[in-house]
Amino acid sequence: MKPDIRDLTRSELEEKLSALGLKRTHAGRVFEYLYRQGAVSFGWMAAVPEKVRAALGAEYALFPFPAAEKRVSLIDGTKKLLFRFCGGAPAESVVLPGKYRTAACLSSQAGCACGCTFCATGALGLKRDLKPSEITAQFAACLRQARGGLGSLVFMGMGEPFLNWENVKKAILILSDGRGWNFPQSRMTVSTVGIVPVIEELAASDLKIKLAVSVVAAGEALRSKLVPLQARYPLSAVIAAVRRYCRERRALVFFEYILFDGLNDSPADAEELIELIEGIDCRVNLIPCNSPAGRGGARSQRAGAFQQLLIAAGVRTYLRLEKGSDILAACGQLAGKQ
Ligand code: SF4
């Protein structure tokens, strides 16, 4: 089977054209057709010379993507899109309308191998990595659903983006390419549960994306029960990598902290978190727990008290509004079901 041309970054396409004895400069025009005009065949690319189209068509395909099944939240208008990519691999994207701008949340893998105990995607196991074209296809579908365009993009859907990093990185380069969608990297956030080598790679790279790290629990013992990957990348190593990232990039990092009622939301837990992230230029997003079954965590008094303790310690903190829980589209609920 031929590979899909939309799995290539523009520089990869330039290399390929050069290897075929063709001008590298055709790559920009091909990108415009693919991403600005949504070309579905090489025949669409009227301004690309016939011999270039023929050469590319001999090597690559433009596979049609399956239409997404859509559900819309009656509570807040959140939209969930379910794709079944080649081989039935499920992937879900979420379009989150906000007061001022709409965000999209994309999947990086079909399922996930990490097995976090609170997460419906983790319970699925890993079906397979998504290809760059399957990640950017989600973006295109979300864009069509977002009235007024998309203001930001997060890689927080199904999968651990840093365990499919090569493909996610290519998708980021394609999405931000000036001859394509030109979506700014500075408005993209990649969320990880803490894959230390990739955090270090990101610190040394020239990508402009933002980093979010799921802390889940500030104590290593409790985190071990919730995040199996803790055995490979202990929280102390993750936080040390984050400190290096912030220093080298002079960038702010986002911490995601899921509030489980009565488990990690006591004043002592707040103190432990404050100590853990002390001195890091960060913002903490507090996420009321969403059970995979759809029982959403409310903004409880305990959550409010937890937030107040962080604020009193000078930590920028945001208590996230739960969105899309009635259609299983909130954090931790994506499981490839409609
Ligand atoms: S929380 Fe993220 S890393 Fe953990 S199982 Fe779910 S999708 Fe995977």
GROMACS .gro file of C-alpha atoms in nm, residues 1 4-8 35 63-66 83-93 106-110 128-142 155 164 167-168 170-171 174-175 181:
model
   51
    1MET     CA    1   0.000   0.000   0.000
    4ASP     CA    2  -0.036   0.891   0.230
    5ILE     CA    3   0.138   1.207   0.108
    6ARG     CA    4  -0.013   1.394   0.405
    7ASP     CA    5   0.221   1.201   0.637
    8LEU     CA    6   0.508   1.415   0.505
   35TYR     CA    7  -0.431   2.194   0.334
   63PHE     CA    8  -0.672   0.824   0.116
   64PRO     CA    9  -1.023   0.946   0.195
   65PHE     CA   10  -1.072   0.979   0.571
   66PRO     CA   11  -1.383   0.833   0.732
   83PHE     CA   12  -1.318   0.860   1.391
   84ARG     CA   13  -1.254   0.502   1.290
   85PHE     CA   14  -0.931   0.512   1.098
   86CYS     CA   15  -0.783   0.234   0.889
   87GLY     CA   16  -0.832  -0.105   1.056
   88GLY     CA   17  -1.109   0.039   1.276
   89ALA     CA   18  -0.862   0.225   1.501
   90PRO     CA   19  -1.077   0.460   1.713
   91ALA     CA   20  -0.971   0.817   1.780
   92GLU     CA   21  -1.171   1.095   1.936
   93SER     CA   22  -1.144   1.471   1.913
  106LEU     CA   23  -0.685   1.591   1.949
  107SER     CA   24  -0.588   1.227   1.996
  108SER     CA   25  -0.234   1.110   1.929
  109GLN     CA   26  -0.294   0.734   1.958
  110ALA     CA   27  -0.588   0.497   1.917
  128ARG     CA   28  -0.204   0.165   1.743
  129ASP     CA   29  -0.018   0.492   1.696
  130LEU     CA   30  -0.192   0.750   1.479
  131LYS     CA   31  -0.014   0.868   1.167
  132PRO     CA   32   0.054   1.241   1.109
  133SER     CA   33  -0.223   1.250   0.846
  134GLU     CA   34  -0.471   1.098   1.094
  135ILE     CA   35  -0.383   1.363   1.352
  136THR     CA   36  -0.413   1.651   1.106
  137ALA     CA   37  -0.740   1.503   0.971
  138GLN     CA   38  -0.883   1.545   1.323
  139PHE     CA   39  -0.775   1.910   1.317
  140ALA     CA   40  -0.945   1.966   0.980
  141ALA     CA   41  -1.268   1.810   1.109
  142CYS     CA   42  -1.259   2.018   1.430
  155PHE     CA   43  -0.296   1.717   2.247
  164ASN     CA   44   0.410   0.867   1.948
  167ASN     CA   45   0.431   1.139   1.435
  168VAL     CA   46   0.295   1.407   1.670
  170LYS     CA   47   0.538   1.588   1.220
  171ALA     CA   48   0.170   1.675   1.266
  174ILE     CA   49   0.237   2.030   0.913
  175LEU     CA   50  -0.031   2.219   1.109
  181TRP     CA   51  -0.301   2.590   0.779
   0.00000   0.00000   0.00000
